[in-house]
Amino acid sequence: MPVSYLRESLADGIAYTSIVDEKFKTNLVRIRLITPLRMETVSDHAVALGVIGVSNREYPDLSALTARLNELYGANIGVDISKRGDLQILSISVSAIDNRFALEGEDITGEAVRILLSCVFDPNLEGDAFGENVFRSRKKELLDAVEAEINNKRGYALLQAQKTIFSGEPAAYSSYGTRETAEAVTAKSAYAAYRKLLETAMIEIYTVSAAPMPRVKEQIRTAFSAIHRHPEQISCTAASPLKPEPRTVIDPMDVGQSKLVMAFKTDGEDLHLIRLLNAMFGGTVSSKLFMNVRERLSLCYYCASTYVDSKRTMLVDSGVELANYETARDEILHQLDALRSGDFTDEEMDSALLSLVNSIRGTGDTPSGWIGWSFYLYCNGLDRTPQQEADYYRGMFDDRQKLRQRLMDAAKSLKLDTIYLMQQREGV
């Protein structure tokens, strides 16, 4: 039986997507709140999501909630915080075994969804604030997450670089906020921000199951109908303006290995073409950056590129010895020039295509994979299956000469914006 996919509107700014794939034995329901990323609310939102992910009025702490979920054959509630360009994305999900596996015919999924909706709409409160005990533990968890970002030097270098790359734009911020914004969160401010979030966020709701779940849809529709909605309009793509001149930032830090981040911005709007170019440049193990900068010349420990389509920005990040910094920087630029001049083979193009197609083939391996695919379609205004997406890429190769020129033009559209170096201190 083919996978079925249906996206429909439940209310103002609330969309419901049902994905039916009979191979799964568990059902997944995910509520995704999408809101502009603002420093004054980013940490309040993060703490609030943590609180509702571990408690509600009926089960006021993680221990009580977990005990009840365990009775439902090990159902699980989880949360996730991320960003897409200028947007903060807050997700809360529940997974549960499909009812056909319940030993006594119980409605496992229905009960799991009821508990999820209780977490969202009937949280553990003390007056007009979140319950203090749960709040304190989630605030500490947020502070730990901020600290973990600092300790992961590769990721931290990217975060620090983005402050310059996206200066003056929300994308410059972390999805968690800073230590200062996290410290400032109170149980009252977090709840107030959360109530406003339910009213103003764009909401995407997903279910992935082996069979349609109309009762679950009605549970969700009924729960959200009680909220007075006035959603704030958002844009999934906000191209970052190119700086008049490339900016170089040197950031000395006690690290054992320097981290080099380079940002290139494009005015190109062909998402698929830029993704193919990225695979050839530094997005795969057969790319120019990997094969030349890392392998052939041994100038770095890692060197890869990523295309941030929400900002139309390509990031290259690498780990280098300080003595190799300038040589590595220049070689990265040289490899981009090779793409601009057409110095690449058909085999390199084929390898990039194969990598993209293989990645697309894995879309439906997990329920979360299907949700990720649906969100990709939503953000990019597309309506196609993974097979159709793979076929689209293959169709680009029908005229290789034309494709070669298009790739060269796309490479020429990439303009250097920022060079950031997290510089290891002497003697470290």
XYZ file of C-alpha atoms in Angstrom, residues 52-365:
314
model
C 5.144 21.000 29.515
C 7.271 18.116 28.250
C 7.589 16.575 31.717
C 4.391 17.478 33.561
C 0.766 18.562 33.549
C -1.865 19.205 36.232
C -2.823 15.521 36.374
C 0.786 14.306 36.483
C 2.661 17.194 38.120
C 6.216 15.926 37.741
C 8.380 13.760 35.514
C 8.161 10.750 37.813
C 4.354 10.685 37.793
C 4.152 11.331 34.057
C 6.704 8.650 33.234
C 4.941 6.100 35.422
C 1.676 6.660 33.550
C 3.343 6.532 30.128
C 5.033 3.275 31.090
C 1.595 1.803 31.741
C 0.806 2.616 28.096
C 3.335 0.064 26.852
C 6.189 2.528 27.179
C 4.702 5.540 25.415
C 7.044 8.502 25.327
C 6.718 12.289 25.331
C 9.650 14.322 24.066
C 10.453 17.930 23.196
C 12.826 19.579 20.756
C 14.032 23.144 20.252
C 15.645 24.292 17.038
C 15.789 27.228 14.696
C 15.270 27.720 11.002
C 16.789 30.981 9.916
C 14.926 33.735 11.777
C 12.431 31.330 13.366
C 12.401 29.427 16.643
C 10.776 26.008 16.344
C 9.402 24.286 19.447
C 8.122 20.736 19.168
C 6.400 18.394 21.601
C 5.650 14.820 20.546
C 4.188 11.593 21.808
C 4.880 8.135 20.421
C 2.891 5.027 21.306
C 2.397 1.532 19.950
C -0.464 1.114 17.521
C -3.700 -0.041 19.125
C -3.682 -3.324 17.186
C -0.853 -4.498 19.457
C -2.656 -3.711 22.731
C -3.154 -6.933 24.671
C -6.668 -6.065 25.849
C -7.826 -3.832 23.017
C -7.045 -0.596 24.839
C -6.970 2.724 22.979
C -3.294 3.280 23.688
C -2.760 6.033 21.142
C -5.914 7.894 22.145
C -4.854 7.942 25.808
C -1.301 8.959 24.938
C -2.615 11.855 22.848
C -4.953 12.885 25.664
C -1.972 13.117 28.009
C 0.014 15.063 25.424
C -2.810 17.569 25.015
C -3.096 17.869 28.797
C 0.586 18.802 28.909
C -0.007 21.451 26.257
C -3.293 22.914 27.509
C -3.475 21.999 31.199
C 0.069 22.432 32.549
C 1.231 22.179 36.139
C 0.623 25.685 37.532
C 0.830 27.617 40.776
C -1.402 30.626 40.221
C -0.313 32.400 37.064
C 3.078 30.685 36.947
C 4.479 27.251 36.253
C 4.889 24.988 39.292
C 8.110 26.027 40.991
C 9.732 22.616 41.441
C 9.373 21.556 37.818
C 10.258 25.050 36.626
C 13.531 25.109 38.573
C 14.656 21.779 37.142
C 13.832 22.831 33.564
C 15.582 26.187 33.985
C 18.690 24.355 35.169
C 18.381 22.068 32.141
C 18.295 25.113 29.854
C 21.390 26.572 31.513
C 23.110 23.213 31.052
C 22.127 23.231 27.359
C 23.614 26.715 26.918
C 26.800 25.516 28.597
C 26.877 22.426 26.379
C 26.774 24.668 23.305
C 29.903 26.398 24.569
C 31.687 23.109 25.270
C 31.036 21.755 21.763
C 33.696 23.870 20.089
C 32.798 23.019 16.497
C 29.164 23.932 17.047
C 30.111 26.908 19.184
C 32.367 28.261 16.442
C 29.403 28.138 14.063
C 27.223 29.929 16.618
C 29.844 32.613 17.182
C 30.404 33.012 13.454
C 26.684 33.483 12.883
C 26.722 36.548 15.128
C 28.772 38.230 12.411
C 27.315 36.444 9.370
C 23.732 37.335 10.351
C 24.476 40.499 12.319
C 21.270 42.424 12.995
C 19.102 39.422 12.055
C 17.326 36.977 14.410
C 19.314 34.114 12.847
C 22.342 35.431 14.741
C 20.864 34.068 17.986
C 20.922 30.584 19.478
C 17.596 28.765 19.696
C 18.158 28.590 23.484
C 19.221 32.183 24.057
C 22.231 33.169 26.151
C 23.213 32.503 29.737
C 21.951 36.000 30.585
C 18.529 35.501 28.985
C 18.231 32.039 30.555
C 19.099 33.369 34.009
C 16.407 36.038 33.676
C 13.553 33.546 33.116
C 11.018 33.215 35.940
C 8.184 30.753 36.383
C 5.753 33.616 35.745
C 7.512 35.045 32.678
C 7.837 31.596 31.114
C 4.126 30.868 31.528
C 3.098 34.280 30.191
C 5.305 33.789 27.135
C 3.882 30.301 26.650
C 0.262 31.488 26.752
C 1.053 34.101 24.123
C 2.883 31.483 22.064
C -0.241 29.300 21.883
C -2.204 32.312 20.629
C 0.298 33.706 18.105
C 2.553 30.903 16.807
C 2.008 29.244 13.479
C 1.264 25.623 14.362
C 2.014 22.550 12.296
C 0.626 19.285 13.689
C 1.693 15.902 12.333
C 0.530 12.347 12.807
C 2.379 9.350 11.388
C 0.584 6.038 11.711
C -0.082 2.712 10.030
C -3.759 3.604 9.459
C -5.820 6.826 9.487
C -6.596 8.172 12.979
C -9.761 10.313 12.657
C -10.448 10.223 16.408
C -7.000 11.615 17.134
C -7.592 14.452 14.675
C -10.845 15.313 16.448
C -9.098 15.202 19.851
C -6.593 17.714 18.568
C -9.169 19.908 16.812
C -11.288 20.103 19.962
C -8.317 20.965 22.185
C -7.113 23.797 19.959
C -10.617 25.224 19.441
C -10.506 26.584 23.005
C -7.622 28.940 22.159
C -8.383 32.450 20.916
C -5.963 32.638 18.000
C -4.347 35.657 16.345
C -1.330 34.072 14.652
C 1.700 36.108 13.677
C 2.694 35.709 10.048
C 6.120 34.206 9.441
C 8.482 33.644 6.548
C 10.458 30.427 6.284
C 13.043 32.119 4.050
C 14.625 35.509 4.652
C 17.753 35.956 2.537
C 20.623 37.452 4.486
C 22.041 40.602 2.848
C 25.616 40.447 1.600
C 28.049 42.740 3.404
C 29.575 45.518 1.269
C 32.987 43.985 1.981
C 33.868 40.567 3.452
C 34.500 40.759 7.180
C 37.197 38.783 9.009
C 36.843 38.074 12.739
C 39.631 36.528 14.820
C 38.390 35.141 18.131
C 41.213 33.857 20.407
C 40.093 31.007 22.652
C 41.578 28.181 24.684
C 41.017 25.421 22.135
C 43.369 22.684 21.013
C 42.489 23.252 17.378
C 41.462 26.387 15.526
C 38.009 26.469 13.944
C 37.574 28.224 10.613
C 34.103 29.214 9.388
C 33.524 30.906 6.037
C 30.162 32.200 4.828
C 29.104 32.750 1.239
C 25.782 34.355 0.308
C 23.795 33.972 -2.897
C 20.901 35.692 -4.595
C 20.098 32.456 -6.426
C 16.609 31.077 -5.816
C 16.978 27.579 -7.295
C 17.083 25.476 -4.136
C 17.775 22.181 -5.911
C 20.621 23.598 -7.986
C 22.354 25.075 -4.917
C 21.918 21.813 -3.012
C 23.541 19.923 -5.851
C 26.356 22.463 -5.914
C 26.791 22.126 -2.151
C 27.111 18.343 -2.481
C 29.889 18.875 -5.024
C 31.620 21.613 -3.013
C 31.737 20.205 0.508
C 28.586 18.308 1.340
C 29.815 14.747 0.735
C 32.912 12.589 1.165
C 33.526 12.853 -2.578
C 33.314 16.664 -2.597
C 36.081 19.039 -3.563
C 36.680 20.227 -0.014
C 36.910 16.717 1.404
C 38.999 15.237 -1.390
C 41.403 18.163 -1.764
C 41.567 20.344 1.344
C 41.306 17.462 3.787
C 42.607 14.369 2.016
C 45.073 15.448 -0.679
C 46.589 18.482 1.073
C 45.900 17.503 4.716
C 45.179 21.108 5.642
C 42.422 20.382 8.124
C 40.937 17.717 10.381
C 37.504 18.206 8.830
C 36.190 20.506 6.130
C 32.548 20.531 5.038
C 29.935 22.848 3.588
C 26.264 23.243 4.469
C 23.622 25.228 2.650
C 21.327 27.200 4.958
C 18.454 27.621 2.530
C 16.412 29.739 4.961
C 19.100 32.444 4.738
C 20.485 31.635 1.255
C 23.881 31.228 2.832
C 26.513 28.520 2.396
C 28.687 27.806 5.422
C 32.064 26.093 5.284
C 33.476 24.951 8.604
C 36.800 23.289 9.227
C 39.193 22.384 12.026
C 42.723 23.583 11.296
C 46.063 24.038 12.960
C 46.765 27.725 13.349
C 49.830 27.465 11.098
C 47.595 26.163 8.283
C 44.851 28.766 8.621
C 45.733 31.024 5.691
C 46.642 28.130 3.394
C 43.379 26.326 4.207
C 41.351 29.507 3.716
C 42.938 30.153 0.342
C 42.462 26.549 -0.780
C 38.768 26.624 0.125
C 38.418 29.708 -2.053
C 40.408 27.979 -4.795
C 38.057 24.984 -4.792
C 35.072 27.307 -5.150
C 36.838 28.999 -8.061
C 37.240 25.573 -9.673
C 33.464 25.138 -9.606
C 33.000 28.633 -10.995
C 35.297 27.897 -13.941
C 33.805 24.469 -14.702
C 36.812 22.527 -13.416
C 34.805 19.468 -12.373
C 34.080 16.120 -13.961
C 30.912 14.268 -14.864
C 31.865 11.768 -12.182
C 31.792 14.508 -9.546
C 28.337 15.548 -10.723
C 27.128 11.934 -10.691
C 28.507 11.355 -7.210
C 26.707 14.447 -5.894
C 23.456 13.284 -7.498
C 23.814 9.807 -5.981
C 24.395 11.287 -2.541
C 21.282 13.453 -2.760
C 19.102 10.633 -4.094
C 20.304 8.213 -1.419
C 19.488 10.770 1.252
C 15.988 11.244 -0.174
C 15.441 7.471 -0.298
C 15.873 7.311 3.468
C 13.101 9.832 4.082
C 10.445 7.364 5.177
C 12.651 5.073 7.246
